Coordinates of C-alpha atoms in Angstrom, one line a residue:
M1 CA -68.1 -46.1 -23.2
A2 CA -68.3 -44.7 -27.0
L3 CA -69.8 -47.1 -29.6
G4 CA -67.8 -47.4 -32.8
S5 CA -67.7 -49.5 -35.7
E6 CA -66.5 -52.4 -33.5
T7 CA -69.6 -53.2 -31.5
I8 CA -70.1 -56.2 -29.6
G9 CA -72.9 -57.1 -31.9
R10 CA -70.8 -57.0 -35.0
K11 CA -68.0 -58.7 -32.9
L12 CA -70.3 -61.6 -31.9
L13 CA -71.7 -61.6 -36.0
W14 CA -68.2 -61.9 -37.2
S15 CA -67.0 -64.4 -34.8
I16 CA -70.0 -66.7 -35.2
G17 CA -71.2 -66.0 -38.8
L18 CA -67.7 -65.9 -40.7
P19 CA -66.7 -69.5 -39.3
G20 CA -70.0 -70.7 -40.3
L21 CA -69.8 -69.2 -43.6
V22 CA -66.3 -70.7 -44.0
V23 CA -67.4 -74.1 -42.7
A24 CA -70.3 -74.0 -45.2
L25 CA -68.2 -73.2 -48.1
L26 CA -65.6 -75.7 -47.1
G27 CA -68.1 -78.6 -46.9
V28 CA -69.8 -77.7 -50.1
W29 CA -66.2 -77.4 -51.7
H30 CA -65.4 -80.6 -50.3
F31 CA -68.5 -82.6 -51.4
S32 CA -68.2 -80.9 -54.8
R33 CA -64.7 -82.2 -55.3
E34 CA -65.6 -85.7 -53.9
T35 CA -68.4 -86.0 -56.4
R36 CA -66.7 -84.6 -59.3
Q37 CA -64.0 -87.4 -58.1
A38 CA -66.5 -89.9 -58.0
V39 CA -68.1 -89.0 -61.4
R40 CA -64.4 -88.7 -62.9
E41 CA -63.9 -92.3 -61.8
G42 CA -67.2 -93.6 -63.1
T43 CA -66.5 -91.9 -66.5
H44 CA -63.3 -93.5 -66.5
L45 CA -64.5 -96.7 -65.9
E46 CA -67.1 -96.2 -68.2
A47 CA -64.9 -95.3 -70.7
L48 CA -62.6 -98.2 -70.2
A49 CA -65.7 -100.8 -70.5
L50 CA -66.5 -99.2 -73.6
A51 CA -63.0 -99.5 -74.9
E52 CA -63.1 -103.2 -73.6
F53 CA -66.4 -103.7 -75.5
V54 CA -65.1 -102.2 -78.4
A55 CA -61.8 -104.2 -78.3
S56 CA -63.9 -107.5 -77.7
T57 CA -65.6 -107.0 -81.0
F58 CA -62.3 -107.9 -82.8
T59 CA -62.8 -111.6 -81.3
L60 CA -66.1 -112.0 -82.6
P61 CA -66.5 -114.9 -85.3
Q62 CA -66.7 -113.5 -89.0
S63 CA -69.2 -114.6 -91.4
P64 CA -67.8 -116.5 -94.7
G65 CA -67.2 -113.6 -97.3
A66 CA -67.5 -110.9 -95.1
A67 CA -64.9 -108.0 -94.8
P68 CA -62.3 -108.5 -91.9
H69 CA -63.6 -107.3 -88.5
G70 CA -67.0 -106.2 -89.9
A71 CA -68.3 -106.1 -86.5
V72 CA -66.0 -103.5 -85.6
A73 CA -67.4 -101.4 -88.3
E74 CA -70.9 -101.9 -87.4
V75 CA -70.1 -101.2 -83.9
L76 CA -68.2 -97.9 -84.6
S77 CA -71.2 -96.6 -86.9
S78 CA -74.0 -97.6 -84.8
D79 CA -76.2 -95.0 -82.7
T80 CA -76.8 -97.0 -79.7
R81 CA -77.5 -95.3 -76.3
L82 CA -73.9 -96.4 -75.4
F83 CA -72.1 -94.5 -77.9
R84 CA -74.1 -91.4 -77.6
S85 CA -71.5 -89.8 -75.0
V86 CA -68.8 -90.8 -77.4
E87 CA -67.0 -88.0 -79.2
D88 CA -64.2 -89.7 -80.8
L89 CA -63.6 -93.5 -81.4
R90 CA -61.1 -94.6 -83.7
V91 CA -58.5 -97.5 -84.5
L92 CA -55.3 -96.5 -85.5
T93 CA -52.8 -99.2 -87.3
P94 CA -49.4 -99.5 -86.1
D95 CA -48.0 -96.9 -88.7
G96 CA -50.6 -94.2 -87.1
R97 CA -53.2 -94.4 -89.6
I98 CA -57.0 -94.2 -88.7
R99 CA -58.2 -97.7 -89.8
W100 CA -61.7 -97.3 -88.3
S101 CA -63.6 -94.1 -87.0
R102 CA -67.0 -92.8 -86.1
R103 CA -66.2 -90.3 -88.5
P104 CA -65.7 -91.9 -92.1
A105 CA -63.8 -89.1 -93.5
E106 CA -60.9 -89.8 -91.5
Q107 CA -60.2 -93.2 -92.2
G108 CA -57.1 -93.7 -94.0
H109 CA -55.5 -90.6 -92.7
P110 CA -52.7 -90.4 -90.5
H111 CA -53.5 -89.3 -86.9
P112 CA -51.8 -85.9 -85.8
E113 CA -51.2 -87.5 -82.6
A114 CA -50.3 -90.9 -83.6
A115 CA -46.9 -90.6 -81.9
R116 CA -48.0 -90.1 -78.6
L117 CA -51.0 -92.8 -79.1
S118 CA -48.4 -95.4 -80.3
A119 CA -46.1 -94.5 -77.5
T120 CA -48.7 -95.8 -75.2
G121 CA -47.7 -99.0 -73.5
Q122 CA -50.8 -100.2 -71.7
E123 CA -54.4 -99.1 -71.5
A124 CA -54.6 -95.9 -69.8
A125 CA -57.6 -93.7 -68.9
R126 CA -57.1 -89.7 -68.4
S127 CA -59.4 -86.9 -68.1
I128 CA -59.1 -84.3 -70.8
D129 CA -60.8 -81.2 -71.6
H130 CA -64.7 -81.6 -71.0
G131 CA -64.2 -85.4 -71.2
T132 CA -62.2 -88.6 -70.6
E133 CA -59.9 -90.3 -73.1
V134 CA -58.9 -94.0 -73.1
V135 CA -56.1 -95.2 -75.1
R136 CA -55.8 -99.4 -75.4
P137 CA -53.3 -101.1 -77.3
L138 CA -54.6 -103.5 -79.7
G139 CA -53.0 -106.9 -80.0
G140 CA -52.0 -110.0 -78.0
P141 CA -54.3 -112.9 -77.2
E142 CA -57.5 -111.2 -78.7
C143 CA -55.8 -111.3 -82.2
S144 CA -53.9 -114.5 -81.9
G145 CA -56.9 -116.4 -83.5
C146 CA -56.4 -114.1 -86.7
H147 CA -52.8 -113.3 -86.7
T148 CA -49.9 -115.2 -85.7
G149 CA -46.3 -114.2 -85.0
E150 CA -45.1 -111.2 -83.6
A151 CA -47.8 -109.0 -85.6
A152 CA -50.5 -110.2 -83.7
Q153 CA -48.8 -108.6 -80.5
R154 CA -49.0 -105.1 -81.8
M155 CA -51.9 -104.7 -83.9
G156 CA -52.7 -101.0 -83.2
V157 CA -54.3 -98.8 -81.0
L158 CA -58.1 -97.9 -79.8
Q159 CA -58.6 -94.4 -78.7
V160 CA -61.9 -93.8 -77.1
R161 CA -63.0 -90.1 -76.3
L162 CA -66.0 -89.4 -74.2
G163 CA -67.7 -86.0 -73.6
E164 CA -68.5 -84.6 -70.2
P165 CA -71.1 -86.8 -68.8
A166 CA -74.6 -85.0 -68.3
L167 CA -74.4 -86.3 -64.6
H168 CA -71.4 -84.2 -64.2
R169 CA -73.3 -81.0 -65.6
Q170 CA -76.1 -81.8 -63.3
L171 CA -74.0 -82.1 -60.2
Q172 CA -72.3 -78.8 -61.2
T173 CA -75.6 -77.1 -61.5
M174 CA -77.0 -78.6 -58.3
F175 CA -73.8 -77.8 -56.5
G176 CA -74.0 -73.9 -57.9
D177 CA -77.7 -73.8 -56.8
A178 CA -76.9 -75.3 -53.4
L179 CA -73.9 -72.6 -52.9
G180 CA -76.1 -69.9 -53.9
A181 CA -78.8 -71.2 -51.5
M182 CA -76.3 -71.5 -48.7
V183 CA -75.1 -67.8 -49.6
L184 CA -78.7 -66.9 -49.5
F185 CA -79.2 -68.7 -46.1
V186 CA -76.0 -67.4 -44.8
G187 CA -77.1 -63.9 -45.3
I188 CA -80.5 -64.2 -44.0
L189 CA -79.0 -65.9 -40.9
A190 CA -76.6 -62.8 -40.7
L191 CA -79.4 -60.3 -41.0
V192 CA -81.7 -62.3 -38.5
T193 CA -78.4 -62.5 -36.2
W194 CA -77.7 -58.9 -36.7
L195 CA -81.3 -57.9 -35.9
S196 CA -81.4 -60.3 -32.8
L197 CA -78.0 -58.7 -31.7
R198 CA -78.8 -55.3 -32.2
F199 CA -82.2 -55.2 -30.3
V200 CA -81.3 -57.9 -27.6
L201 CA -77.5 -57.0 -27.1
T202 CA -76.2 -53.7 -29.1
R203 CA -79.1 -51.3 -28.2
P204 CA -79.2 -52.2 -24.5
L205 CA -75.5 -52.0 -24.2
K206 CA -75.6 -48.7 -26.2
R207 CA -78.2 -47.1 -23.9
L208 CA -76.0 -48.3 -20.8
S209 CA -73.0 -46.7 -22.3
E210 CA -74.8 -43.4 -22.8
V211 CA -75.9 -43.6 -19.5
M212 CA -72.3 -44.4 -18.2
G213 CA -71.0 -41.6 -20.2
R214 CA -73.2 -39.0 -18.9
A215 CA -72.4 -40.2 -15.2
E216 CA -68.6 -40.1 -16.1
S217 CA -69.4 -36.5 -17.1
G218 CA -70.7 -35.7 -13.7
D219 CA -74.6 -36.3 -14.0
L220 CA -75.0 -38.6 -11.0
L221 CA -78.8 -38.4 -11.2
V222 CA -79.2 -40.2 -14.4
R223 CA -80.4 -43.8 -14.3
A224 CA -79.8 -46.8 -16.4
D225 CA -83.1 -48.9 -17.9
A226 CA -83.1 -52.0 -15.6
R227 CA -86.2 -53.8 -16.9
G228 CA -85.9 -57.1 -17.6
T229 CA -84.3 -60.1 -16.1
D230 CA -81.2 -60.7 -18.5
E231 CA -77.7 -59.9 -17.8
I232 CA -77.7 -56.4 -19.2
S233 CA -80.8 -55.4 -16.9
R234 CA -79.0 -56.8 -13.6
L235 CA -76.1 -54.9 -14.8
G236 CA -78.0 -51.6 -15.3
A237 CA -79.5 -52.3 -11.9
A238 CA -76.0 -52.8 -10.3
F239 CA -74.9 -49.4 -11.9
N240 CA -78.0 -47.7 -10.8
Q241 CA -77.3 -49.0 -7.0
M242 CA -73.6 -47.6 -7.7
L243 CA -74.9 -44.2 -8.9
A244 CA -77.3 -44.0 -5.8
R245 CA -74.2 -44.8 -3.7
L246 CA -72.0 -42.0 -5.4
T247 CA -74.8 -39.5 -5.4
S248 CA -75.2 -40.1 -1.5
M249 CA -71.5 -39.5 -1.3
K250 CA -71.5 -36.4 -3.6
V251 CA -74.0 -35.0 -1.4
E252 CA -72.2 -35.8 1.6
E253 CA -69.2 -34.3 0.1
I254 CA -71.1 -31.2 -1.0
D255 CA -72.3 -31.1 2.9
T256 CA -68.8 -31.4 3.9
H257 CA -67.3 -29.1 1.5
R258 CA -70.0 -26.4 2.5
D259 CA -69.2 -26.9 6.1
L260 CA -65.4 -26.6 5.4
E261 CA -66.1 -23.4 3.6
L262 CA -68.4 -22.2 6.4
V263 CA -65.7 -23.0 8.6
K264 CA -62.8 -21.4 6.6
E265 CA -65.2 -18.5 6.7
K266 CA -65.5 -18.3 10.2
L267 CA -62.0 -18.6 10.6
A268 CA -61.1 -16.0 8.3
L269 CA -63.7 -13.6 9.9
K270 CA -61.9 -14.7 13.3
D271 CA -58.6 -14.1 12.0
E272 CA -59.9 -10.6 10.6
L273 CA -61.5 -9.8 13.9
E274 CA -58.3 -10.6 15.9
E275 CA -56.5 -8.3 13.3
R276 CA -58.9 -5.6 13.9
L277 CA -58.8 -6.1 17.8
R278 CA -55.1 -5.8 17.5
E279 CA -55.4 -2.9 15.4
L280 CA -58.0 -1.2 17.7
S281 CA -55.8 -2.4 20.6
L282 CA -52.7 -0.7 19.2
L283 CA -54.6 2.6 18.2
F284 CA -55.9 2.8 21.6
D285 CA -52.5 2.3 23.1
V286 CA -51.5 5.0 20.6
A287 CA -54.0 7.3 21.6
R288 CA -53.4 7.0 25.2
S289 CA -49.7 7.3 25.0
L290 CA -50.1 10.4 22.8
N291 CA -52.8 12.0 24.9
A292 CA -50.5 11.3 28.1
T293 CA -48.5 14.4 27.5
L294 CA -49.2 18.1 25.8
E295 CA -45.6 18.9 25.3
L296 CA -45.1 18.7 21.5
D297 CA -41.7 17.7 22.0
E298 CA -42.0 14.9 24.2
L299 CA -45.2 13.9 22.1
L300 CA -42.9 13.8 18.8
S301 CA -40.7 11.6 20.8
R302 CA -43.3 9.4 22.0
I303 CA -44.8 9.0 18.3
T304 CA -41.1 8.0 17.4
R305 CA -40.7 5.5 19.9
M306 CA -44.3 3.9 19.3
V307 CA -43.8 3.6 15.7
V308 CA -40.4 1.9 15.9
E309 CA -41.4 -0.3 18.8
R310 CA -45.1 -1.3 18.2
L311 CA -45.1 -1.2 14.2
H312 CA -41.9 -2.5 13.6
I313 CA -40.7 0.3 11.4
P314 CA -36.5 0.5 11.4
D315 CA -36.6 4.0 9.4
F316 CA -39.0 6.5 10.4
S317 CA -39.4 10.4 10.3
I318 CA -41.8 13.0 11.1
M319 CA -42.5 16.4 9.8
L320 CA -44.4 19.3 10.7
L321 CA -45.3 22.4 8.5
N322 CA -43.3 25.3 9.9
E323 CA -44.2 29.1 9.8
D324 CA -42.7 29.3 6.1
G325 CA -45.1 26.7 4.8
M326 CA -42.1 24.1 4.5
L327 CA -42.1 20.6 5.7
E328 CA -39.5 20.6 8.5
V329 CA -37.9 17.1 9.8
K330 CA -38.7 17.2 13.7
H331 CA -37.8 13.6 14.8
A332 CA -36.1 10.6 12.9
W333 CA -35.1 7.4 13.6
P334 CA -32.6 5.8 13.7
Q335 CA -31.0 9.0 15.5
G336 CA -27.7 10.4 14.7
R337 CA -28.1 10.7 10.9
G338 CA -28.3 14.5 11.1
L339 CA -31.8 14.5 9.5
E340 CA -33.5 16.9 11.9
G341 CA -34.1 20.7 10.6
H342 CA -34.0 19.6 6.9
T343 CA -36.9 21.2 4.9
F344 CA -39.0 20.1 2.0
A345 CA -41.4 22.1 0.0
L346 CA -44.8 21.3 -0.7
G347 CA -44.7 18.8 -3.9
E348 CA -41.0 17.8 -3.3
G349 CA -40.5 14.0 -2.9
A350 CA -42.8 11.6 -1.6
C351 CA -43.6 13.4 1.4
G352 CA -44.3 16.7 -0.5
R353 CA -46.6 14.7 -2.7
A354 CA -48.4 13.4 0.2
A355 CA -48.6 16.9 1.7
Q356 CA -49.8 18.8 -1.5
T357 CA -52.6 16.0 -2.1
R358 CA -53.4 15.3 1.3
K359 CA -53.3 11.6 0.4
A360 CA -50.9 8.7 1.4
V361 CA -48.2 8.0 -1.1
Y362 CA -46.6 4.4 -1.4
L363 CA -43.5 3.9 -3.5
P364 CA -43.1 0.0 -3.2
D365 CA -39.7 0.1 -4.6
L366 CA -37.3 3.1 -4.0
T367 CA -34.9 1.8 -6.7
D368 CA -37.3 2.8 -9.2
S369 CA -38.5 6.0 -7.5
T370 CA -35.9 8.3 -5.8
S371 CA -36.4 8.5 -1.9
I372 CA -37.3 11.8 -0.4
F373 CA -34.0 12.0 1.2
A374 CA -31.8 10.8 -1.5
R375 CA -33.3 13.3 -3.9
R376 CA -32.0 16.0 -1.8
G377 CA -28.8 14.1 -1.4
L378 CA -28.9 13.9 2.6
R379 CA -26.7 11.3 4.1
G380 CA -28.0 8.7 6.3
G381 CA -31.3 8.5 3.9
S382 CA -31.7 4.8 3.0
E383 CA -32.5 4.4 -1.0
Q384 CA -33.8 0.8 -0.9
G385 CA -37.0 -0.7 0.2
S386 CA -40.4 0.6 0.2
L387 CA -41.6 4.1 1.5
L388 CA -45.0 5.0 2.7
A389 CA -45.8 8.9 3.2
V390 CA -48.9 9.6 5.0
P391 CA -50.0 13.2 5.7
M392 CA -51.0 14.3 9.2
V393 CA -54.5 16.3 8.3
H394 CA -56.9 17.4 11.1
A395 CA -60.1 19.3 10.5
E396 CA -58.8 19.7 6.9
T397 CA -55.8 21.5 8.4
L398 CA -52.6 20.0 7.0
L399 CA -50.1 19.5 10.0
G400 CA -47.1 17.5 8.6
V401 CA -46.2 14.2 7.0
I402 CA -45.1 10.9 8.8
N403 CA -42.7 8.9 6.6
F404 CA -42.4 4.7 7.0
Q405 CA -39.9 2.8 5.6
R406 CA -38.7 -0.6 5.6
P407 CA -35.6 -2.2 3.6
E408 CA -37.9 -4.8 1.8
T409 CA -39.5 -4.2 -1.4
A410 CA -43.3 -4.0 -1.5
C411 CA -43.8 -4.9 2.2
F412 CA -46.8 -2.4 3.0
A413 CA -49.9 -4.1 2.7
A414 CA -53.2 -2.3 2.0
E415 CA -54.3 -3.1 5.7
E416 CA -50.9 -1.8 7.2
I417 CA -51.4 1.4 4.9
E418 CA -55.0 1.7 6.2
L419 CA -53.5 1.3 10.1
F420 CA -50.7 3.7 9.3
T421 CA -53.2 6.2 8.2
A422 CA -55.2 5.9 11.3
V423 CA -51.9 6.4 13.5
A424 CA -51.2 9.4 11.6
D425 CA -54.9 10.8 12.2
Q426 CA -54.2 10.0 16.0
A427 CA -50.8 11.9 15.9
A428 CA -52.5 15.0 14.1
T429 CA -55.1 14.9 16.7
A430 CA -52.5 14.7 19.5
V431 CA -50.3 17.5 17.6
T432 CA -53.2 19.7 17.3
N433 CA -54.1 19.2 21.2
A434 CA -50.4 19.9 21.9
R435 CA -50.2 23.1 19.9
L436 CA -53.6 24.2 21.4
H437 CA -52.2 23.7 24.8
A438 CA -49.0 25.8 24.0
E439 CA -51.1 28.4 22.5
T440 CA -53.4 28.5 25.7
V441 CA -50.4 28.5 28.0
K442 CA -48.7 31.2 25.6
L443 CA -52.1 33.1 26.2
T444 CA -52.2 32.9 30.0
L445 CA -48.5 33.9 30.1
T446 CA -48.3 36.6 27.1
D447 CA -50.0 40.0 27.1
A448 CA -52.7 39.7 24.5
L449 CA -52.1 43.4 23.3
T450 CA -48.2 43.6 23.1
G451 CA -47.1 40.1 22.8
V452 CA -44.8 40.3 25.5
P453 CA -44.8 38.3 28.8
N454 CA -47.7 39.5 31.3
R455 CA -47.3 40.2 34.8
R456 CA -48.1 36.4 35.8
H457 CA -45.2 35.2 33.5
L458 CA -42.8 38.2 34.4
F459 CA -42.9 37.7 38.2
Q460 CA -42.5 33.9 37.9
R461 CA -39.3 34.9 35.7
L462 CA -38.3 37.3 38.4
D463 CA -38.5 34.6 41.1
L464 CA -36.4 32.3 38.9
E465 CA -33.8 34.7 37.9
L466 CA -33.5 36.0 41.5
A467 CA -33.1 32.6 43.0
R468 CA -30.3 32.1 40.4
A469 CA -28.8 35.1 41.6
Q470 CA -28.8 34.4 44.9
R471 CA -27.6 30.9 44.3
F472 CA -24.6 31.5 42.1
G473 CA -23.8 35.1 43.6
V474 CA -24.5 37.0 40.4
P475 CA -26.0 40.5 39.8
L476 CA -29.5 41.4 38.7
A477 CA -31.0 44.6 37.3
L478 CA -34.5 45.4 37.1
L479 CA -35.6 48.1 34.6
M480 CA -39.2 49.8 35.1
V481 CA -40.2 51.8 32.2
D482 CA -43.4 53.9 32.1
V483 CA -44.8 55.7 28.9
D484 CA -44.9 59.5 29.4
H485 CA -48.1 61.5 29.4
F486 CA -50.1 58.3 28.4
K487 CA -53.2 59.8 29.7
R488 CA -52.9 63.0 27.6
L489 CA -52.4 60.7 24.5
N490 CA -55.6 58.8 25.3
D491 CA -57.6 61.9 25.6
L492 CA -56.1 63.4 22.6
A493 CA -56.1 60.3 19.9
G494 CA -58.3 57.9 21.6
H495 CA -57.6 54.3 23.3
R496 CA -57.0 52.7 20.0
A497 CA -54.1 55.0 19.4
G498 CA -52.7 54.4 23.0
D499 CA -52.9 50.7 22.4
E500 CA -50.9 51.2 19.1
T501 CA -48.4 53.1 21.0
L502 CA -47.9 50.4 23.5
R503 CA -47.3 47.9 20.8
R504 CA -44.7 49.9 19.2
V505 CA -43.1 50.8 22.7
A506 CA -42.9 47.1 23.4
D507 CA -41.4 46.5 19.9
V508 CA -38.7 49.1 20.4
L509 CA -38.1 47.6 23.5
R510 CA -37.8 44.1 22.5
T511 CA -35.5 44.5 19.7
R512 CA -33.1 46.2 22.0
A513 CA -32.9 43.6 24.7
R514 CA -30.8 40.3 24.8
K515 CA -32.1 36.7 24.4
V516 CA -31.1 36.3 28.0
D517 CA -33.4 39.1 29.1
T518 CA -37.2 39.1 30.0
L519 CA -39.3 42.1 28.8
G520 CA -42.8 41.9 30.3
R521 CA -45.9 44.2 30.9
Y522 CA -46.1 45.1 34.4
G523 CA -49.6 47.0 33.9
G524 CA -51.0 50.0 32.2
E525 CA -48.6 51.7 30.3
E526 CA -45.5 50.0 32.3
F527 CA -43.0 47.6 31.2
V528 CA -40.4 45.6 33.3
L529 CA -37.2 44.5 31.9
L530 CA -34.9 41.8 33.7
L531 CA -31.2 42.0 32.9
P532 CA -29.5 39.0 34.4
Q533 CA -25.7 38.9 35.2
V534 CA -25.3 43.0 34.8
S535 CA -23.8 45.7 36.8
K536 CA -25.7 48.9 38.0
A537 CA -24.0 51.3 35.8
T538 CA -24.2 48.8 32.9
A539 CA -28.1 48.5 33.7
F540 CA -27.9 52.3 33.5
E541 CA -26.4 52.4 30.1
V542 CA -28.9 49.7 28.8
A543 CA -32.1 52.0 30.2
E544 CA -30.4 55.3 28.6
T545 CA -30.0 53.1 25.3
L546 CA -33.8 52.1 25.6
R547 CA -34.8 55.7 26.4
R548 CA -33.1 57.2 23.4
A549 CA -34.4 54.3 20.8
V550 CA -38.0 55.4 22.0
A551 CA -37.5 59.1 21.6
E552 CA -35.7 58.9 18.3
S553 CA -38.1 55.9 16.8
G554 CA -39.9 57.5 13.6
A555 CA -42.9 55.5 14.4
L556 CA -43.7 56.9 17.9
G557 CA -44.2 60.5 16.5
R558 CA -47.4 61.8 18.1
P559 CA -48.5 65.3 17.5
G560 CA -50.0 66.9 20.9
L561 CA -47.4 65.6 23.2
P562 CA -44.3 67.5 24.3
G563 CA -41.9 67.3 21.5
N564 CA -44.4 65.8 19.4
H565 CA -43.0 62.5 20.2
V566 CA -43.7 59.5 22.7
T567 CA -41.1 59.4 25.3
V568 CA -40.7 57.1 28.4
S569 CA -39.2 57.3 31.8
I570 CA -37.1 54.5 33.4
G571 CA -36.3 53.4 36.9
V572 CA -33.2 51.1 37.5
A573 CA -32.8 48.9 40.7
H574 CA -30.2 46.4 41.2
F575 CA -29.6 43.1 43.2
P576 CA -27.9 42.7 45.5
T577 CA -26.9 46.5 45.7
D578 CA -30.3 48.1 46.3
A579 CA -32.4 44.9 47.5
N580 CA -32.3 41.3 48.7
S581 CA -35.8 40.3 48.0
Q582 CA -38.3 40.5 45.0
E583 CA -40.6 42.9 46.8
T584 CA -38.1 45.3 47.8
L585 CA -36.4 45.3 44.2
V586 CA -39.6 46.2 42.4
D587 CA -40.3 48.8 45.1
C588 CA -36.9 50.3 44.4
A589 CA -37.2 50.4 40.7
D590 CA -40.7 51.9 41.2
S591 CA -39.1 54.5 43.3
A592 CA -36.6 55.3 41.0
L593 CA -39.3 55.6 38.1
Y594 CA -41.2 57.9 40.1
C595 CA -38.1 60.0 40.5
S596 CA -37.8 60.3 36.7
K597 CA -41.4 61.3 36.5
R598 CA -41.2 63.8 39.2
T599 CA -37.9 65.3 38.0
G600 CA -39.2 66.0 34.3
R601 CA -40.0 62.7 32.4
N602 CA -38.0 61.2 29.5
R603 CA -35.0 60.3 31.7
V604 CA -33.2 57.3 33.5
T605 CA -32.9 57.2 37.2
T606 CA -31.0 54.6 39.2
F607 CA -32.3 53.9 42.6
E608 CA -30.7 55.8 45.6
P609 CA -31.7 55.2 49.3
G610 CA -34.8 57.3 50.3
M611 CA -36.3 57.7 47.2
E612 CA -38.9 55.0 48.5
M613 CA -39.7 57.6 51.4
H614 CA -41.0 60.4 49.1
P615 CA -44.2 61.8 50.4
G616 CA -45.7 62.1 47.0
R617 CA -45.7 58.3 46.5
E618 CA -49.0 56.6 47.0
R619 CA -47.3 53.2 47.0
S620 CA -46.0 51.3 50.1
I621 CA -42.6 49.6 50.3
N622 CA -44.5 46.3 49.7
A623 CA -45.2 45.6 45.9
P624 CA -48.0 43.0 45.1
P625 CA -47.4 39.6 45.4
S626 CA -46.1 37.4 42.4
D627 CA -49.4 35.6 42.3
A628 CA -51.6 38.7 42.0
P629 CA -54.3 38.6 39.4
T630 CA -53.1 39.4 35.7
T631 CA -55.4 42.4 35.6
P632 CA -53.0 45.4 35.3
P633 CA -53.1 47.7 38.3
A634 CA -54.0 51.2 38.3
P635 CA -50.7 53.5 37.8
S636 CA -48.6 54.3 40.7
G637 CA -49.6 57.8 41.1
I638 CA -51.5 60.8 39.5
A639 CA -48.0 62.5 39.6
K640 CA -46.6 59.6 37.7
A641 CA -48.9 59.8 34.9

């Protein structure tokens, strides 16, 4: 409660002192008025009595020989106490001349106010400035003793003027003193009252108001001065009790608020924990799903299904870094948009920037930043919504990029970006494992020196092609190729030159083979080529073409060998013309190869019945089983080398 100019003390002072002052002034004014009226009436009576006295002197007996009405002149000129307050006393004749006066010089002169005085019909007393005037007509019974007739009825006018009586001046002085005393008394009373109100009422109320103001501003620990037994002290005590209750309520409110904050924090932690558990569960499911297969294509299909179903991503694509260093779309959702196979350079679009910086790139509004597909003008790519491109990095090696897209703008929260980054890391690990598995499988089925299928893969492929040929009744040819004078080459140039020769021969044979053909290393310097669905004559032509290609290859020139060039000998066997089983087909091709070696090398020989029975062969009719060790066997015979 703010204290201004209108305090309670001042209000009480004005409400009590001002009416008292007004009443006192009214009382003084009333008594002064009544006193002046009484003095005026007394003065009037005195003036009338004096006029009556003067008029009575006209009736006094006159001494013989004396002037007429000599007593009047004597009375007017006397200086008795009775006439001390008389200022003017005149007797006027009917014509307005001054007959007698206390001022002898005026006698015989006309009176300036004769008309007014003569017009008075009867005796009258009136108040004038600083005095009283009485006008009395003379005549009538008083003058009938000396005058007769009508002249005795109007003998003149008596004018008496009395000055302000001393009593009146004394009363005025007394009332002035009384008024001053009253004003002083009222001032002292007001001062005493103001001091009393200030120390008894205003200051305690001000202190109480200040305490209330502090309490209003939030300081509930403040207390009012409650000493004493008056109403203000009891009010302060009641206010202190109210503050004590409010303090208790505030403490309870603070405790409740703290408990609520603690509960809210626990609920937030619980929600966060549940969210983290859901994320961990999702990551566990992702890891379990991705580790369930080691086939790369099946793995990418699983990633696509998992992202669409579990992460609720309607628009998705996964890219892998190809051999040319480009990002190639391997899988995309929705399917059927023709996005698979499209490539992007590093730094191109959001995916290219993510791959280049190896950090997630988030585009909250694709209308402000062009979509990775829209930049290339590919149909089916959404140009609205938000896009998140997350790189797949494993052991600091970039594998590709996963693109998450939604039709709403700014719909990827920071927690989701973190989760999708973890999913991309899981996918990168799974892709790395799938590639390692594929490489391992490739190493187990591929000859490390020449890069063509090894013996195990070759016989698996032979079983498959032979079963297909038997089922569908189609022919199958088998070409067995052997490098001529290979032992001499190793002795002349060393084993490293021999290995390089084998790689170059394999390259020549591979470039001349069809995509449906299978070229594999049989062992040592021997290669086998499977030709599905060809006749025996066509197989011979293919073998001859291969022989000439090796003999004419500029990369296979080698001094010290016959003709200073590497050559090959080839044996041709055919199903079902020459054999009906794998073992027999291989043995027939080996017999024909042995015949080419025996008859001069650098030639092609087709199998003919009886070749397998040549006494110089050291191989039985049964070839090694298809599940034989991958270690290359020794050459078929010394004569073949």
